[in-house]
Short mmCIF file of C-alpha atoms and ligand atoms in Angstrom, two decimals:
data_model
loop_
_atom_site.label_atom_id
_atom_site.label_comp_id
_atom_site.label_asym_id
_atom_site.label_seq_id
_atom_site.Cartn_x
_atom_site.Cartn_y
_atom_site.Cartn_z
CA VAL A 237 -0.02 -0.03 0.01
CA SER A 238 1.23 3.43 -0.76
CA ILE A 239 -0.03 6.79 -0.29
CA ASN A 240 1.11 9.74 -2.56
CA ARG A 241 2.11 12.28 0.02
CA SER A 242 1.75 12.04 3.70
CA ILE A 243 2.34 14.76 6.29
CA THR A 244 2.86 14.23 9.94
CA VAL A 245 2.22 16.75 12.64
CA SER A 246 3.24 16.22 16.13
CA VAL A 247 1.00 17.32 18.92
CA PRO A 248 3.43 17.74 21.80
CA LEU A 249 0.99 17.24 24.73
CA GLU A 250 3.58 16.01 27.33
CA PRO A 251 3.75 13.59 28.78
CA ARG A 252 1.53 11.94 26.05
CA SER A 253 2.68 13.52 22.76
CA TYR A 254 1.01 12.03 19.62
CA GLN A 255 1.25 12.27 15.94
CA VAL A 256 -1.31 13.25 13.37
CA GLN A 257 -0.84 11.59 10.04
CA ILE A 258 -2.53 13.45 6.98
CA GLY A 259 -2.55 11.94 3.53
CA ALA A 260 -4.96 10.85 0.71
CA GLY A 261 -5.23 7.08 1.27
CA ALA A 262 -3.72 7.16 4.64
CA ILE A 263 -6.42 4.67 6.21
CA ALA A 264 -4.85 1.90 4.21
CA LEU A 265 -1.82 2.22 6.24
CA LEU A 266 -3.96 2.06 9.64
CA PRO A 267 -3.60 -1.80 10.40
CA ALA A 268 0.24 -1.63 10.25
CA GLN A 269 0.40 1.64 12.22
CA LEU A 270 -1.77 0.20 14.95
CA GLU A 271 0.54 -2.88 15.34
CA ALA A 272 3.52 -0.57 15.29
CA ALA A 273 2.26 2.23 17.49
CA VAL A 274 -0.19 0.58 19.94
CA GLY A 275 0.08 -3.19 19.71
CA ALA A 276 -3.22 -3.84 21.53
CA PRO A 277 -4.34 -7.57 21.70
CA ALA A 278 -7.86 -6.31 20.87
CA TYR A 279 -9.52 -3.22 19.05
CA ALA A 280 -13.04 -1.84 19.22
CA VAL A 281 -14.08 0.04 16.20
CA VAL A 282 -16.67 2.69 17.16
CA SER A 283 -18.70 4.46 14.32
CA ASP A 284 -22.02 6.16 14.02
CA ALA A 285 -25.09 4.66 12.46
CA GLY A 286 -24.98 6.99 9.58
CA VAL A 287 -21.33 6.28 8.48
CA SER A 288 -20.66 2.83 9.81
CA ARG A 289 -21.53 0.96 6.65
CA ALA A 290 -19.35 3.48 4.64
CA VAL A 291 -16.33 3.59 7.00
CA GLY A 292 -16.79 1.41 10.16
CA GLU A 293 -17.46 -1.95 8.55
CA PRO A 294 -14.63 -1.73 6.08
CA LEU A 295 -12.30 -0.74 8.68
CA HIS A 296 -13.55 -3.49 10.93
CA ARG A 297 -12.97 -5.90 7.97
CA ALA A 298 -9.44 -4.58 7.21
CA LEU A 299 -8.25 -4.89 10.79
CA GLN A 300 -9.55 -8.64 10.75
CA SER A 301 -7.88 -9.26 7.38
CA ALA A 302 -4.65 -7.76 8.95
CA GLY A 303 -4.97 -10.57 11.58
CA LEU A 304 -5.98 -8.10 14.48
CA ARG A 305 -8.82 -8.99 16.83
CA ALA A 306 -11.57 -6.21 16.44
CA THR A 307 -15.14 -5.88 17.37
CA LEU A 308 -17.41 -3.24 15.76
CA HIS A 309 -19.71 -0.86 17.81
CA VAL A 310 -22.32 1.54 16.38
CA HIS A 311 -23.92 4.54 18.19
CA ALA A 312 -26.69 6.77 17.13
CA ALA A 313 -25.60 9.51 14.71
CA GLY A 314 -25.86 13.32 15.46
CA GLU A 315 -25.46 15.36 18.48
CA GLN A 316 -28.35 13.36 20.17
CA GLY A 317 -25.83 10.27 20.08
CA LYS A 318 -23.50 12.28 22.33
CA THR A 319 -24.96 11.46 25.75
CA ARG A 320 -24.28 9.73 29.08
CA ALA A 321 -26.74 6.97 28.02
CA ALA A 322 -24.61 6.36 24.86
CA TRP A 323 -21.40 6.35 26.93
CA SER A 324 -23.03 3.90 29.12
CA ALA A 325 -24.31 1.64 26.38
CA LEU A 326 -20.87 1.60 24.71
CA THR A 327 -19.07 0.95 27.79
CA ASP A 328 -21.38 -2.02 28.60
CA GLU A 329 -20.72 -3.27 24.91
CA LEU A 330 -16.84 -3.29 25.44
CA LEU A 331 -17.32 -4.96 28.80
CA ALA A 332 -19.38 -7.64 27.11
CA ALA A 333 -16.70 -7.91 24.23
CA ALA A 334 -14.21 -8.51 27.25
CA LEU A 335 -12.02 -5.70 25.94
CA GLY A 336 -9.09 -5.57 28.37
CA ARG A 337 -7.00 -2.71 29.95
CA ASP A 338 -4.73 -3.21 27.10
CA GLY A 339 -7.29 -2.92 24.36
CA CYS A 340 -7.65 0.01 22.16
CA VAL A 341 -10.72 2.02 20.93
CA ILE A 342 -10.72 3.32 17.35
CA ALA A 343 -13.26 6.06 16.66
CA ILE A 344 -13.96 6.51 13.06
CA GLY A 345 -16.53 9.16 12.21
CA GLY A 346 -17.21 12.85 12.94
CA GLY A 347 -16.49 14.76 16.22
CA VAL A 348 -19.50 13.08 17.90
CA THR A 349 -17.90 9.77 17.62
CA GLY A 350 -14.61 11.04 18.46
CA ASP A 351 -15.84 12.82 21.54
CA LEU A 352 -18.01 10.04 22.70
CA ALA A 353 -15.62 7.06 21.90
CA GLY A 354 -12.66 9.08 23.45
CA PHE A 355 -14.62 9.64 26.65
CA VAL A 356 -15.47 5.88 26.96
CA ALA A 357 -11.76 5.26 26.33
CA ALA A 358 -10.95 7.85 28.89
CA THR A 359 -13.07 6.10 31.63
CA TYR A 360 -12.94 2.53 30.67
CA MET A 361 -11.00 0.63 33.48
CA ARG A 362 -9.59 4.09 34.22
CA GLY A 363 -8.45 4.94 30.93
CA ILE A 364 -7.45 2.84 27.89
CA ALA A 365 -5.88 3.87 24.55
CA HIS A 366 -7.78 5.24 21.70
CA VAL A 367 -6.95 6.30 18.07
CA LEU A 368 -9.09 8.80 16.04
CA VAL A 369 -9.94 8.44 12.40
CA PRO A 370 -12.07 11.73 11.76
CA THR A 371 -14.21 11.59 8.83
CA THR A 372 -15.69 15.17 8.66
CA LEU A 373 -13.70 18.03 7.92
CA LEU A 374 -14.57 19.61 11.29
CA ALA A 375 -13.36 16.63 13.17
CA MET A 376 -10.15 16.51 11.16
CA VAL A 377 -9.10 20.17 11.77
CA ASP A 378 -10.54 20.65 15.25
CA ALA A 379 -11.95 17.76 17.27
CA ALA A 380 -9.17 15.43 16.63
CA VAL A 381 -6.38 17.71 17.93
CA GLY A 382 -6.33 18.73 21.67
CA GLY A 383 -7.29 15.66 23.73
CA LYS A 384 -10.83 16.91 24.82
CA THR A 385 -13.36 14.22 24.99
CA GLY A 386 -17.03 14.22 26.49
CA VAL A 387 -20.71 14.13 26.13
CA ASP A 388 -23.70 16.47 26.43
CA THR A 389 -26.24 16.82 29.12
CA ASP A 390 -29.63 18.58 29.11
CA ALA A 391 -27.96 21.50 30.81
CA GLY A 392 -25.63 22.10 27.85
CA LYS A 393 -23.17 20.71 25.36
CA ASN A 394 -19.87 19.04 26.30
CA LEU A 395 -20.46 19.52 30.21
CA VAL A 396 -19.13 16.06 31.12
CA GLY A 397 -15.88 14.97 29.90
CA ALA A 398 -11.88 14.31 30.23
CA PHE A 399 -8.79 15.37 28.68
CA HIS A 400 -7.77 12.21 27.07
CA PRO A 401 -5.39 12.52 24.21
CA PRO A 402 -5.41 9.72 21.43
CA ARG A 403 -2.37 7.54 20.80
CA PHE A 404 -2.53 8.87 17.22
CA VAL A 405 -4.86 10.36 14.68
CA CYS A 406 -5.16 9.24 11.01
CA ILE A 407 -6.57 11.75 8.58
CA ASP A 408 -7.60 10.66 5.16
CA PRO A 409 -9.17 13.60 3.22
CA ALA A 410 -10.21 10.96 0.56
CA LEU A 411 -12.96 9.84 3.17
CA LEU A 412 -14.42 13.54 2.65
CA ALA A 413 -15.79 12.71 -0.79
CA THR A 414 -19.18 11.68 0.62
CA LEU A 415 -19.49 14.52 3.11
CA PRO A 416 -22.48 16.80 2.35
CA GLY A 417 -21.58 20.39 1.36
CA PRO A 418 -23.03 22.22 4.39
CA GLU A 419 -21.01 19.91 6.69
CA TYR A 420 -17.92 20.39 4.51
CA ARG A 421 -18.35 24.27 4.72
CA ALA A 422 -18.76 24.05 8.44
CA GLY A 423 -15.29 22.63 8.82
CA LEU A 424 -13.80 25.29 6.34
CA ALA A 425 -15.08 27.99 8.88
CA GLU A 426 -12.90 26.57 11.58
CA MET A 427 -9.89 26.42 9.09
CA VAL A 428 -10.49 30.23 8.35
CA LYS A 429 -10.52 30.86 12.10
CA HIS A 430 -7.16 29.18 12.43
CA ALA A 431 -5.83 31.28 9.62
CA ALA A 432 -7.46 34.35 11.11
CA ILE A 433 -5.81 34.03 14.55
CA ALA A 434 -2.37 32.66 13.29
CA ASP A 435 -1.45 32.87 9.76
CA GLU A 436 -2.33 35.58 7.20
CA ARG A 437 -0.62 33.52 4.40
CA TYR A 438 -2.65 30.54 5.13
CA LEU A 439 -5.75 32.68 5.04
CA ARG A 440 -4.82 33.66 1.40
CA GLU A 441 -3.96 30.10 0.57
CA ILE A 442 -7.61 29.13 1.67
CA GLU A 443 -9.08 32.00 -0.31
CA VAL A 444 -7.16 30.92 -3.35
CA ALA A 445 -8.15 27.36 -3.05
CA ALA A 446 -11.72 28.27 -2.34
CA PRO A 447 -13.16 28.01 -5.86
CA ARG A 448 -11.67 24.43 -6.26
CA LEU A 449 -13.17 23.40 -2.92
CA PRO A 450 -14.88 21.06 -2.14
CA GLY A 451 -13.85 19.31 -5.43
CA ALA A 452 -10.25 20.02 -4.58
CA ASP A 453 -8.01 16.95 -5.07
CA ALA A 454 -7.42 15.17 -1.78
CA ASP A 455 -3.48 16.02 -1.94
CA ALA A 456 -4.20 19.83 -2.05
CA LEU A 457 -6.88 19.44 0.70
CA ALA A 458 -4.34 17.39 2.75
CA ALA A 459 -1.81 20.32 2.77
CA LEU A 460 -4.50 22.87 3.79
CA ILE A 461 -5.75 20.40 6.68
CA ALA A 462 -2.24 19.95 7.75
CA ARG A 463 -1.63 23.73 8.31
CA SER A 464 -4.83 23.96 10.52
CA VAL A 465 -3.79 20.93 12.48
CA GLU A 466 -0.39 22.46 12.96
CA ILE A 467 -1.82 25.58 14.21
CA LYS A 468 -4.23 24.15 16.54
CA ALA A 469 -1.52 21.67 17.78
CA GLN A 470 0.92 24.46 18.57
CA ILE A 471 -1.86 26.42 20.50
CA VAL A 472 -2.97 23.44 22.42
CA ALA A 473 0.62 22.29 23.25
CA ALA A 474 1.33 25.73 24.74
CA ASP A 475 -1.86 25.48 27.00
CA PRO A 476 -2.89 21.84 27.43
CA PHE A 477 -5.45 22.34 29.98
CA GLU A 478 -7.08 25.59 28.52
CA GLU A 479 -5.91 28.07 31.04
CA GLY A 480 -4.44 30.80 28.77
CA VAL A 481 -3.53 31.10 25.17
CA ARG A 482 -5.85 28.34 24.12
CA ALA A 483 -8.68 31.01 24.55
CA MET A 484 -7.80 32.43 21.17
CA LEU A 485 -9.36 29.18 19.66
CA ASN A 486 -12.62 30.95 20.66
CA PHE A 487 -12.26 33.71 18.06
CA GLY A 488 -15.77 34.11 16.58
CA HIS A 489 -17.45 31.78 19.14
CA THR A 490 -18.81 34.31 21.74
CA LEU A 491 -21.48 35.52 19.34
CA GLY A 492 -21.20 32.13 17.48
CA HIS A 493 -22.37 30.25 20.44
CA ALA A 494 -24.98 32.86 21.23
CA LEU A 495 -26.44 32.57 17.77
CA GLU A 496 -26.58 28.65 18.20
CA GLY A 497 -28.26 29.05 21.58
CA GLN A 498 -30.62 31.62 20.25
CA GLN A 499 -31.53 29.58 17.16
CA GLN A 500 -31.80 26.42 19.44
CA PHE A 501 -29.02 24.68 17.44
CA ARG A 502 -30.79 24.93 14.09
CA VAL A 503 -27.79 26.68 12.67
CA ARG A 504 -24.65 24.67 12.02
CA HIS A 505 -21.73 25.52 14.40
CA GLY A 506 -19.36 26.26 11.59
CA GLU A 507 -21.87 28.73 10.15
CA ALA A 508 -22.41 30.54 13.42
CA VAL A 509 -18.79 30.86 13.97
CA SER A 510 -18.43 32.27 10.38
CA ILE A 511 -20.93 35.05 11.27
CA GLY A 512 -19.31 35.35 14.79
CA MET A 513 -15.79 35.96 13.41
CA VAL A 514 -17.13 38.73 11.26
CA LEU A 515 -18.95 40.33 14.09
CA ALA A 516 -16.02 40.05 16.38
CA ALA A 517 -13.73 41.74 13.71
CA ARG A 518 -16.31 44.49 13.41
CA ILE A 519 -16.37 44.94 17.21
CA GLY A 520 -12.55 45.05 17.31
CA GLU A 521 -12.37 47.69 14.61
CA HIS A 522 -14.92 49.82 16.37
CA LEU A 523 -12.75 49.61 19.55
CA GLY A 524 -9.56 50.52 17.46
CA VAL A 525 -8.04 47.17 18.67
CA THR A 526 -8.46 45.60 15.25
CA ARG A 527 -6.83 46.96 12.03
CA ALA A 528 -9.40 48.75 9.91
CA GLY A 529 -10.49 46.50 7.01
CA THR A 530 -10.13 43.19 8.81
CA ALA A 531 -13.69 42.51 8.81
CA ALA A 532 -13.74 42.94 5.16
CA VAL A 533 -10.97 40.45 4.50
CA LEU A 534 -12.61 37.88 6.60
CA ARG A 535 -16.06 38.45 4.98
CA ALA A 536 -14.45 38.02 1.47
CA VAL A 537 -12.68 34.81 2.25
CA LEU A 538 -15.88 33.32 4.09
CA GLU A 539 -18.22 34.47 1.29
CA SER A 540 -16.00 32.81 -1.26
CA LEU A 541 -16.52 29.63 0.72
CA GLN A 542 -20.28 30.21 0.67
CA LEU A 543 -20.38 30.76 4.35
CA PRO A 544 -22.76 33.16 5.97
CA VAL A 545 -21.18 36.50 7.05
CA ALA A 546 -24.14 38.32 8.72
CA LEU A 547 -26.91 37.45 11.25
CA PRO A 548 -30.11 36.06 9.73
CA PRO A 549 -32.33 39.20 9.09
CA GLN A 550 -34.88 38.15 11.78
CA VAL A 551 -31.98 38.01 14.60
CA THR A 552 -31.16 41.23 16.10
CA ILE A 553 -28.05 41.66 18.14
CA ASP A 554 -30.41 42.57 21.16
CA ALA A 555 -31.90 38.94 20.90
CA LEU A 556 -28.40 37.65 20.82
CA LEU A 557 -26.69 39.37 23.65
CA PRO A 558 -28.54 37.54 26.47
CA PHE A 559 -27.15 34.29 25.03
CA ALA A 560 -23.68 35.82 24.92
CA ALA A 561 -23.83 36.55 28.63
CA PHE A 562 -24.09 32.93 29.26
CA ASP A 563 -21.04 31.99 27.17
CA LYS A 564 -18.37 30.06 29.23
CA LYS A 565 -16.06 32.81 28.54
CA ALA A 566 -18.35 35.32 30.50
CA ARG A 567 -17.01 35.64 33.97
CA ALA A 568 -18.73 37.75 36.48
CA GLY A 569 -21.38 38.53 34.09
CA LEU A 570 -19.17 40.42 31.67
CA THR A 571 -19.04 39.06 27.99
CA ARG A 572 -15.63 38.37 26.78
CA TYR A 573 -14.36 38.40 23.21
CA VAL A 574 -11.34 37.31 21.41
CA LEU A 575 -10.21 40.07 19.13
CA LEU A 576 -7.87 40.29 16.30
CA GLU A 577 -5.13 42.65 15.94
CA ARG A 578 -5.27 42.06 12.16
CA PRO A 579 -5.83 39.09 9.86
CA GLY A 580 -3.43 36.37 11.15
CA ALA A 581 -2.76 37.76 14.75
CA VAL A 582 -4.85 37.90 17.91
CA ALA A 583 -4.72 41.12 19.93
CA ARG A 584 -3.43 40.75 23.44
CA ASN A 585 -5.04 42.61 26.41
CA ASP A 586 -2.74 43.07 29.05
CA GLY A 587 -1.51 39.51 29.00
CA HIS A 588 -4.87 38.13 28.37
CA TRP A 589 -6.36 36.78 25.20
CA THR A 590 -9.92 38.17 25.79
CA PHE A 591 -11.55 41.69 26.05
CA GLU A 592 -14.55 42.40 28.27
CA VAL A 593 -16.86 44.42 25.94
CA PRO A 594 -19.97 45.99 27.42
CA ALA A 595 -23.31 45.05 25.76
CA ASP A 596 -23.83 48.73 24.79
CA THR A 597 -20.46 48.97 22.96
CA VAL A 598 -21.40 45.87 21.04
CA ARG A 599 -24.86 47.21 20.04
CA VAL A 600 -23.19 50.34 18.66
CA ALA A 601 -20.39 48.43 17.04
CA LEU A 602 -22.77 46.14 15.12
CA GLY A 603 -25.68 48.53 14.89
CA PRO A 604 -26.85 49.76 11.37
CA SER A 605 -24.02 51.84 9.92
CA PRO A 606 -24.71 55.69 9.80
CA PRO A 607 -25.86 56.96 6.48
CA ALA A 608 -23.15 57.98 4.20
CA GLY A 609 -21.70 61.40 4.70
CA SER A 610 -22.96 61.71 8.36
N1 NAD B 242 -12.99 17.43 21.14
C1 NAD B 242 -12.94 18.72 20.67
O1 NAD B 242 -11.95 19.41 20.76
C2 NAD B 242 -14.06 19.14 19.71
C3 NAD B 242 -13.75 20.30 18.76
C4 NAD B 242 -14.67 20.61 18.00
C5 NAD B 242 -16.00 20.02 17.99
N2 NAD B 242 -16.22 18.92 18.79
C6 NAD B 242 -17.43 18.29 18.68
O2 NAD B 242 -17.51 17.64 17.50
C7 NAD B 242 -19.02 17.49 17.26
C8 NAD B 242 -19.26 17.96 15.84
O3 NAD B 242 -18.59 17.13 15.02
P1 NAD B 242 -19.07 16.98 13.48
O4 NAD B 242 -19.38 18.23 12.86
O5 NAD B 242 -18.04 16.07 12.83
O6 NAD B 242 -20.51 16.21 13.65
P2 NAD B 242 -20.92 14.60 13.56
O7 NAD B 242 -19.94 13.85 14.24
O8 NAD B 242 -22.26 14.61 14.03
O9 NAD B 242 -20.96 14.31 11.95
C9 NAD B 242 -21.91 15.16 11.17
C10 NAD B 242 -22.53 14.25 10.22
O10 NAD B 242 -21.82 13.80 9.17
C11 NAD B 242 -21.88 12.37 9.08
N3 NAD B 242 -20.69 11.95 8.47
C12 NAD B 242 -19.45 11.86 9.14
N4 NAD B 242 -18.49 11.63 8.20
C13 NAD B 242 -18.99 11.44 7.05
C14 NAD B 242 -18.50 11.17 5.71
N5 NAD B 242 -17.23 11.05 5.45
N6 NAD B 242 -19.53 11.23 4.77
C15 NAD B 242 -20.79 11.60 4.86
N7 NAD B 242 -21.29 11.74 6.05
C16 NAD B 242 -20.61 11.77 7.18
C17 NAD B 242 -22.26 11.93 10.52
O11 NAD B 242 -22.91 10.69 10.24
C18 NAD B 242 -23.12 12.90 10.99
O12 NAD B 242 -24.46 12.76 10.56
C19 NAD B 242 -19.72 18.34 18.35
O13 NAD B 242 -20.39 17.48 19.23
C20 NAD B 242 -18.78 19.25 18.93
O14 NAD B 242 -18.82 19.36 20.27
C21 NAD B 242 -15.13 18.42 19.58
ZN1 ZN B 243 -15.70 25.78 16.95
#
């Protein structure tokens, strides 16, 4: 088996650093890699009901053909499958399959599968190995890097979980061929976020590649994905437990999360973040923190990727702000925003990565622009 070009990115999460391998066709190398890097006596392949036939079953068969002991486990697809009930059911399945302490979980699917299977691995017999094979663009560039696992509760998303880095991550952009357009674009929004906070040149590369996406050849896509993985890996490694610099990954997420909440999650996370980034750039420009023209640069890139860049007409900023106040970055009742200094760089605020911006300021910054000439 050969893959054309493969890029390896290290995620230096000491003491458990791991590697992310990115390449079209990379999944064919997985059985050999598992033997070399994990060497478990048994593997549990976990996938969601929507993609198990396309990716879970073939991987299960490939492991068996390679002589590895493997079982296949399927959970309900979608966010409603990321629950404590699903955690409990999957854990019971692994116990019934007699997976031992030295066993390994392989999550193949989107971020839901990775978060759920990762959390099962984190807690199963006090923690066993797991490997991530992300199959959505969002999971490739975001969920698979950083070691966060968990499930949702009625009180909110991701409220129960653990930091549990995988042994390694296998990213095969060829798996994206079947991903629906809106899911694909949701992942592109997080790539734009990485570029916006860390790398202006990467931002231009995304914009140049945009007309060819999503039909882009898997090699070109692999290179773009690798840059996002690198950026997230660097930030995460500098702040493994989310106490400082990792906050910058929340650029666009204060109002993005608020929009998701206000719309009761009828808007995709990536779409909400797309809008949230443009609004945060406008707030930053209004405050004089962000270089003038930055919002326009972001808007152009996001529009070329067919992502939304403004609030839906029926949603006013006043309807949104109460939801922003409950964002997890909101401390002591004040809403905090990650602001850019310019495209490719986050603004620092006296040693911090967020700015408290009063609701009135946000209203003025995002209110209707004054008539020309006034
Ligand atoms: N752990 C982290 O750091 C982190 C970071 C970002 C997001 N997340 C989590 O990730 C989740 C969102 O991930 P997601 O957007 O991948 O959602 P998802 O896992 O629900 O996948 C979206 C849909 O795409 C389908 N799908 C997956 N791969 C496919 C493919 N190759 N072809 C066709 N269909 C495919 C799935 O069956 C599902 O219906 C959220 O729960 C979020 O909280 C976690
Ligand atoms: Zn996000």
